[in-house]
Short mmCIF file of N, CA and C in Angstrom, two decimals:
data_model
loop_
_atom_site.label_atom_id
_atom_site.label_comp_id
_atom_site.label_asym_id
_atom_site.label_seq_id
_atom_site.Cartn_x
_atom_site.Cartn_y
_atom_site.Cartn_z
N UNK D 773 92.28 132.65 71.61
CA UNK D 773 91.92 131.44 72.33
C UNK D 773 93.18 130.61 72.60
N UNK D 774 93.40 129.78 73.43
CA UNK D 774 94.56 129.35 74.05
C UNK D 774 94.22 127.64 74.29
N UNK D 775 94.86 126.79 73.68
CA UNK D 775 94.52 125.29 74.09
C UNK D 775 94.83 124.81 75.25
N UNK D 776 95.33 125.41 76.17
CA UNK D 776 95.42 125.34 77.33
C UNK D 776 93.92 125.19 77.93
N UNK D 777 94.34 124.10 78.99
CA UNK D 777 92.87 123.50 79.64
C UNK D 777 92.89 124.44 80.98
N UNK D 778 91.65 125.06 81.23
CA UNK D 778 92.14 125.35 82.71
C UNK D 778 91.92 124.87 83.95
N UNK D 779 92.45 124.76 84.73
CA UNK D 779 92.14 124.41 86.11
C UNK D 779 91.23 123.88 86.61
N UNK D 780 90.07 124.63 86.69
CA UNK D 780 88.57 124.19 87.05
C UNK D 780 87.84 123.68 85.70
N UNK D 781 88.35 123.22 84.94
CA UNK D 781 87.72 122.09 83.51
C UNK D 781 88.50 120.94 83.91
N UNK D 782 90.11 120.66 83.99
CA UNK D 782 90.11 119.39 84.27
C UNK D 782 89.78 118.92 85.86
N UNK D 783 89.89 119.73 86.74
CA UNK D 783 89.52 119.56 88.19
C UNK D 783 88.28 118.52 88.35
N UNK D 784 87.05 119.09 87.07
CA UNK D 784 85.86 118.83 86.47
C UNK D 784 85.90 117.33 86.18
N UNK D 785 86.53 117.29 85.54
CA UNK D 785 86.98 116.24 84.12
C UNK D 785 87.37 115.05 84.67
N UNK D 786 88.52 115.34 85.47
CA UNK D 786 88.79 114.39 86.42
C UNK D 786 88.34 113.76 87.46
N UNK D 787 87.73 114.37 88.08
CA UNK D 787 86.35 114.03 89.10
C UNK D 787 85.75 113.33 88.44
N UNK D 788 85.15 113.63 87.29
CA UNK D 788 84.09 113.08 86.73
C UNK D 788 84.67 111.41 86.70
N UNK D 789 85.60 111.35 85.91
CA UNK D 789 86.52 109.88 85.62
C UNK D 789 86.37 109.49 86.47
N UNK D 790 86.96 110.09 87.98
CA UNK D 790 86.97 108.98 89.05
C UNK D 790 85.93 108.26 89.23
N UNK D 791 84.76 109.72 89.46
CA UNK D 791 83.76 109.00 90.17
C UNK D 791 82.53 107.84 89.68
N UNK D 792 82.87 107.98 87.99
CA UNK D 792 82.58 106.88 87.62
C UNK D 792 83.00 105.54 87.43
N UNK D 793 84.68 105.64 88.06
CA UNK D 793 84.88 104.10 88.54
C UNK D 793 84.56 103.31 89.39
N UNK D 794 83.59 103.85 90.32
CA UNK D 794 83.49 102.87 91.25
C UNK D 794 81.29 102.85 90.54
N UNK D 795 81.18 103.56 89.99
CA UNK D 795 80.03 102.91 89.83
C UNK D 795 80.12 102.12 88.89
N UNK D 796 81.08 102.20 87.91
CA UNK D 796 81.36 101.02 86.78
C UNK D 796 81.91 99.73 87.11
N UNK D 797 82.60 99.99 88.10
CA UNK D 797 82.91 98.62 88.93
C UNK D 797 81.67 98.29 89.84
N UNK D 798 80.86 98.82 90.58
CA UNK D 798 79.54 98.28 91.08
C UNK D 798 78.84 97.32 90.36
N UNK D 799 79.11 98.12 88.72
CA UNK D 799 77.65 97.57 87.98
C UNK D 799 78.38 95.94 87.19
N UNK D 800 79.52 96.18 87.14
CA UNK D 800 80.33 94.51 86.75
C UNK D 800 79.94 93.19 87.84
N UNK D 801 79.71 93.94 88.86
CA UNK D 801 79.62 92.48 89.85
C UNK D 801 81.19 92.39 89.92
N UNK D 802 82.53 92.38 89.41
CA UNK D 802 83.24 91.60 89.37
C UNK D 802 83.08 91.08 90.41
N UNK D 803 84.52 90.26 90.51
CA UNK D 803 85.11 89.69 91.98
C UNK D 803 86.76 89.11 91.33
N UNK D 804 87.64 90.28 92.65
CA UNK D 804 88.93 90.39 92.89
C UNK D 804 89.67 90.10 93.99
N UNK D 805 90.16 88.86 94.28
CA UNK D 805 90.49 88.19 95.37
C UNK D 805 89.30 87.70 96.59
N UNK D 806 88.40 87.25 95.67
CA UNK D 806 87.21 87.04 96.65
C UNK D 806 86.19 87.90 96.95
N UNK D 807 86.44 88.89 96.60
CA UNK D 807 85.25 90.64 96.91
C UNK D 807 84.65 90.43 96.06
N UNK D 808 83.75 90.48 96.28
CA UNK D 808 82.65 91.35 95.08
C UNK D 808 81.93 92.41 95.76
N UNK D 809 81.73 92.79 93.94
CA UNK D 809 81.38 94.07 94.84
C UNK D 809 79.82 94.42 94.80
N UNK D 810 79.46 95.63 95.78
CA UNK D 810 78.04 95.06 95.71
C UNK D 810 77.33 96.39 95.12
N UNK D 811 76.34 96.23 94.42
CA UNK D 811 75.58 97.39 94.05
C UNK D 811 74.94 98.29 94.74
N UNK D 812 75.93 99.24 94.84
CA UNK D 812 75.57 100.91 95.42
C UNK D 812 74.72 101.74 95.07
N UNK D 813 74.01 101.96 95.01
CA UNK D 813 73.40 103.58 94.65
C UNK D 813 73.59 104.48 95.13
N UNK D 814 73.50 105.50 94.45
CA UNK D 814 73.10 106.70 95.18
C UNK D 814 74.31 107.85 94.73
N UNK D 815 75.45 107.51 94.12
CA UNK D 815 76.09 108.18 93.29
C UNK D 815 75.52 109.66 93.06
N UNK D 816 74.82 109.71 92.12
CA UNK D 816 73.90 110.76 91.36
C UNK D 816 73.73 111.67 92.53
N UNK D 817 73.13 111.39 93.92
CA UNK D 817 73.08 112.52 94.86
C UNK D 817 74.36 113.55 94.95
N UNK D 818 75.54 113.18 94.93
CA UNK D 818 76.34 113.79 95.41
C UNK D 818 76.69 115.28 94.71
N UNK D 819 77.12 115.76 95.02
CA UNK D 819 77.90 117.70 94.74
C UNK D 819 79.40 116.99 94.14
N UNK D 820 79.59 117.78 93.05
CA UNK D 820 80.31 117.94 92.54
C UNK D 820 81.99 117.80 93.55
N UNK D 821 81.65 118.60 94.99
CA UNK D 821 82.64 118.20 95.77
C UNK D 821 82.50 116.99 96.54
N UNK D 822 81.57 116.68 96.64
CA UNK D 822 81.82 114.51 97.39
C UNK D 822 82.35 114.13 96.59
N UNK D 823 81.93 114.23 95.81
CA UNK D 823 82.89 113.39 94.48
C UNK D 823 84.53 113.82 94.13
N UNK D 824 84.71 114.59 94.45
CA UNK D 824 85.76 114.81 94.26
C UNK D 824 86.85 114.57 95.68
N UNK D 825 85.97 114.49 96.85
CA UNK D 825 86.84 113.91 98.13
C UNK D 825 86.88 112.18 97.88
N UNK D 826 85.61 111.64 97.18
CA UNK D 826 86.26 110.38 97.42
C UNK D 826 87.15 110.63 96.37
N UNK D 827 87.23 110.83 95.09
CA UNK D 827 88.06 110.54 94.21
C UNK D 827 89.57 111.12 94.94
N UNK D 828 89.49 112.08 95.57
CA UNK D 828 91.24 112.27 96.10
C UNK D 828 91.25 111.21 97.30
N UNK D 829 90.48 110.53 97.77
CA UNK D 829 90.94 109.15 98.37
C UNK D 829 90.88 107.96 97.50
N UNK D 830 91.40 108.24 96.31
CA UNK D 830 90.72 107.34 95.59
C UNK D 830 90.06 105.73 95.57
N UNK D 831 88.92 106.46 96.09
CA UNK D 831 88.02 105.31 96.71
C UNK D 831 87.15 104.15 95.83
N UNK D 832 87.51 102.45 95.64
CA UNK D 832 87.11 102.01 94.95
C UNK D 832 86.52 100.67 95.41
N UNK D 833 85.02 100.24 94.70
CA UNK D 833 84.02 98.99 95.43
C UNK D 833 84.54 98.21 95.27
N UNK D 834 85.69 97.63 94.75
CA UNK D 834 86.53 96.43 95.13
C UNK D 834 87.92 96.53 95.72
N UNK D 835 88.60 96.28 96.96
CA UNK D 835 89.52 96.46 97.26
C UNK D 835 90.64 96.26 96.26
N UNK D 836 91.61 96.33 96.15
CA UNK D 836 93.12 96.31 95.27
C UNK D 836 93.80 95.49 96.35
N UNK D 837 93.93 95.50 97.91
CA UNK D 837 94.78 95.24 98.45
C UNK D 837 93.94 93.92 99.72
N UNK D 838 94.78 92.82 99.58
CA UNK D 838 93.35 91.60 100.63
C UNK D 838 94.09 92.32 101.88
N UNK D 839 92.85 92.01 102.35
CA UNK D 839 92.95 92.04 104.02
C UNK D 839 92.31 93.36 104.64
N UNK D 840 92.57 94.50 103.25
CA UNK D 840 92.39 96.15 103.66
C UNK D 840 90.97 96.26 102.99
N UNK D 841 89.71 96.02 103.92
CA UNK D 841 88.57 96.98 102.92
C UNK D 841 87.67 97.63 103.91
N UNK D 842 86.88 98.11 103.34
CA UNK D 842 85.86 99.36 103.87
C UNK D 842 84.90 98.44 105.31
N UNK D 843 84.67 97.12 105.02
CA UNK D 843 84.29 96.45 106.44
C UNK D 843 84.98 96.41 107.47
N UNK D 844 86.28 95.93 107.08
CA UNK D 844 87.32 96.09 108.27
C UNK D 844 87.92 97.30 108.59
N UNK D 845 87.64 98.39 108.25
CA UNK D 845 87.66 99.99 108.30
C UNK D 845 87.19 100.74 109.84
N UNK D 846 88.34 101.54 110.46
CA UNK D 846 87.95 102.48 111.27
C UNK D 846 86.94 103.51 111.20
N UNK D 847 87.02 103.70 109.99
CA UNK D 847 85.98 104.56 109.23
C UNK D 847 85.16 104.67 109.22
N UNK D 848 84.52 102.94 108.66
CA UNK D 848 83.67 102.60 107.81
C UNK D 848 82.02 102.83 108.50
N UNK D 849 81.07 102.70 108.00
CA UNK D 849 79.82 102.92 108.71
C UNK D 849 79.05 101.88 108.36
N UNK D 850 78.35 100.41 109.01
CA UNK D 850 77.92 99.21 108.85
C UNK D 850 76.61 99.70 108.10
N UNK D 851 76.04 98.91 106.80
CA UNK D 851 74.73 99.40 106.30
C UNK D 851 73.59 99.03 107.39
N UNK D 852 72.86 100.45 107.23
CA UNK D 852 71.29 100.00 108.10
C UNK D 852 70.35 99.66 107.62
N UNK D 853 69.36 98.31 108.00
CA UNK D 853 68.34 97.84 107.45
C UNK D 853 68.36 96.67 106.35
N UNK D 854 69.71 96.33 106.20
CA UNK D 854 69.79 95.03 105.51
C UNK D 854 70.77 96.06 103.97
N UNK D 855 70.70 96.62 104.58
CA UNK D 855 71.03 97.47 103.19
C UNK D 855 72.74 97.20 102.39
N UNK D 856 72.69 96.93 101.40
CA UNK D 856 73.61 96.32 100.43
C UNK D 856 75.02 97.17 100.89
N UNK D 857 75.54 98.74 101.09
CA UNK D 857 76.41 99.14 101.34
C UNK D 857 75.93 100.10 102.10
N UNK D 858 77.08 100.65 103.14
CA UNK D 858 77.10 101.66 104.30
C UNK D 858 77.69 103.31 104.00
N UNK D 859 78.39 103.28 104.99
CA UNK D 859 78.89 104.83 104.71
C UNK D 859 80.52 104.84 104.86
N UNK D 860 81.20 105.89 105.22
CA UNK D 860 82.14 106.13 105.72
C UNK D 860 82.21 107.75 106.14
N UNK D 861 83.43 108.06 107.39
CA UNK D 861 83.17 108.87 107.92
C UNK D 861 84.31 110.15 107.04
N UNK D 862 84.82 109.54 106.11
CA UNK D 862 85.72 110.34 105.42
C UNK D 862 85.02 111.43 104.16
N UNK D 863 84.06 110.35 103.80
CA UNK D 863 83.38 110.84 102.63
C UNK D 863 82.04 110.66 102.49
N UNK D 864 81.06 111.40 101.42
CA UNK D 864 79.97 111.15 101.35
C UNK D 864 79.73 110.38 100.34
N UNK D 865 78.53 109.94 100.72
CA UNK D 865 77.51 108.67 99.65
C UNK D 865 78.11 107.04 100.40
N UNK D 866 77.70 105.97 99.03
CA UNK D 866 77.28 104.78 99.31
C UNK D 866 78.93 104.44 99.16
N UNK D 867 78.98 103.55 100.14
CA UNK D 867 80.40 102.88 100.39
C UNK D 867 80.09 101.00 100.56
N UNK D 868 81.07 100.71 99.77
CA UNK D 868 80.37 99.04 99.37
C UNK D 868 81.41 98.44 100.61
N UNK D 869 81.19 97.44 101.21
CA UNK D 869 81.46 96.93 102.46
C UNK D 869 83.44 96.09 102.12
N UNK D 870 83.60 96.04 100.93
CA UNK D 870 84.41 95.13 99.39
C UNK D 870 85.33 95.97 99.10
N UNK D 871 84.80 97.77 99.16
CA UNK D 871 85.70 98.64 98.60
C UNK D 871 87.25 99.20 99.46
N UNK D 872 87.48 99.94 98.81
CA UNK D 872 88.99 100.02 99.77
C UNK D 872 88.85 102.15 99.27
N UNK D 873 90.21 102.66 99.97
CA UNK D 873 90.65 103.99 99.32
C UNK D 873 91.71 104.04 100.67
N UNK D 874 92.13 105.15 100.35
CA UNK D 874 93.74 105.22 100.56
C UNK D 874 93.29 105.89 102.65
N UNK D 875 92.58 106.32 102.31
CA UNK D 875 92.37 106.75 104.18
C UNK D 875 91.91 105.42 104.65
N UNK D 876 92.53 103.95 104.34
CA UNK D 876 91.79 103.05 104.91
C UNK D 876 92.63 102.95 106.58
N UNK D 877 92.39 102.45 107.33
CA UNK D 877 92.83 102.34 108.86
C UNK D 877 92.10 101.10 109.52
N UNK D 878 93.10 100.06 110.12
CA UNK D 878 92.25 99.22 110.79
C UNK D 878 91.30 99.26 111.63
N UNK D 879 90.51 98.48 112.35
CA UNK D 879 89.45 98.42 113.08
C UNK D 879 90.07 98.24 114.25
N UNK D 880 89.64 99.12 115.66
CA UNK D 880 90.11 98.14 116.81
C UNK D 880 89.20 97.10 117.33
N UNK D 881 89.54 96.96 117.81
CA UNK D 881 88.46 95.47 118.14
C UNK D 881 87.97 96.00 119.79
#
C-alpha cells in the first residue's frame, strides 16, 4: 500500500471543498462590501463534474472584488419568477446575483 493520494481521490476531495464554499457562504447571509449573499439552492443537483467547473472558476456568492459580480456579468443569467438567484452561461446550477468567479466579464450595455 502506498500513502500516496491518487489523482481521482483528491480531484474528489477538492471539488468537494470548493463546492461547499459557496453554499457555506449562502447559508451565513454574510455581507462583504455591501453584497450579501443570497440563498441558493439547488447545489445537491449537480454531477460531480458541475461542481468541479464552477470550482475551477472558482466561483463564489459573495464577490471578493466591488464593482465585479455575477449581476453585472456577460455571463450571467437574470433569475426567473422572482427567484432569489439565476444562472450563468459558464457553469451549472444556482448563481447568486452578489457572487463573483474568475470567468467574470463585463456587461455591454
Amino acid at each position: 500500500m502506498s500513502d500516496a493520494v491518487s489523482r481521482r481521490r483528491f480531484l474528489a476531495a477538492t471539488a468537494g471543498a470548493f463546492a461547499l464554499s459557496p453554499v457555506l457562504a449562502a447559508c451565513g447571509g454574510g455581507d462583504e462590501g455591501g453584497v450579501v449573499a443570497a440563498n441558493c439552492e439547488g447545489y445537491g443537483a449537480l454531477t460531480a463534474a458541475e461542481l468541479q467547473q464552477r470550482a475551477a472558476l472558482n466561483y463564489v456568492d459573495v464577490t471578493p472584488i466591488p464593482g465585479e459580480m455575477c449581476s453585472n456579468c456577460a455571463f450571467y443569467e437574470a433569475p426567473a419568477g422572482g427567484a432569489a438567484c439565476g444562472g450563468c452561461q459558464l457553469f451549472a446550477g444556482p448563481v447568486a446575483p452578489g457572487g463573483y468567479c474568475t470567468g467574470w466579464a463585463a456587461a455591454t450595455a
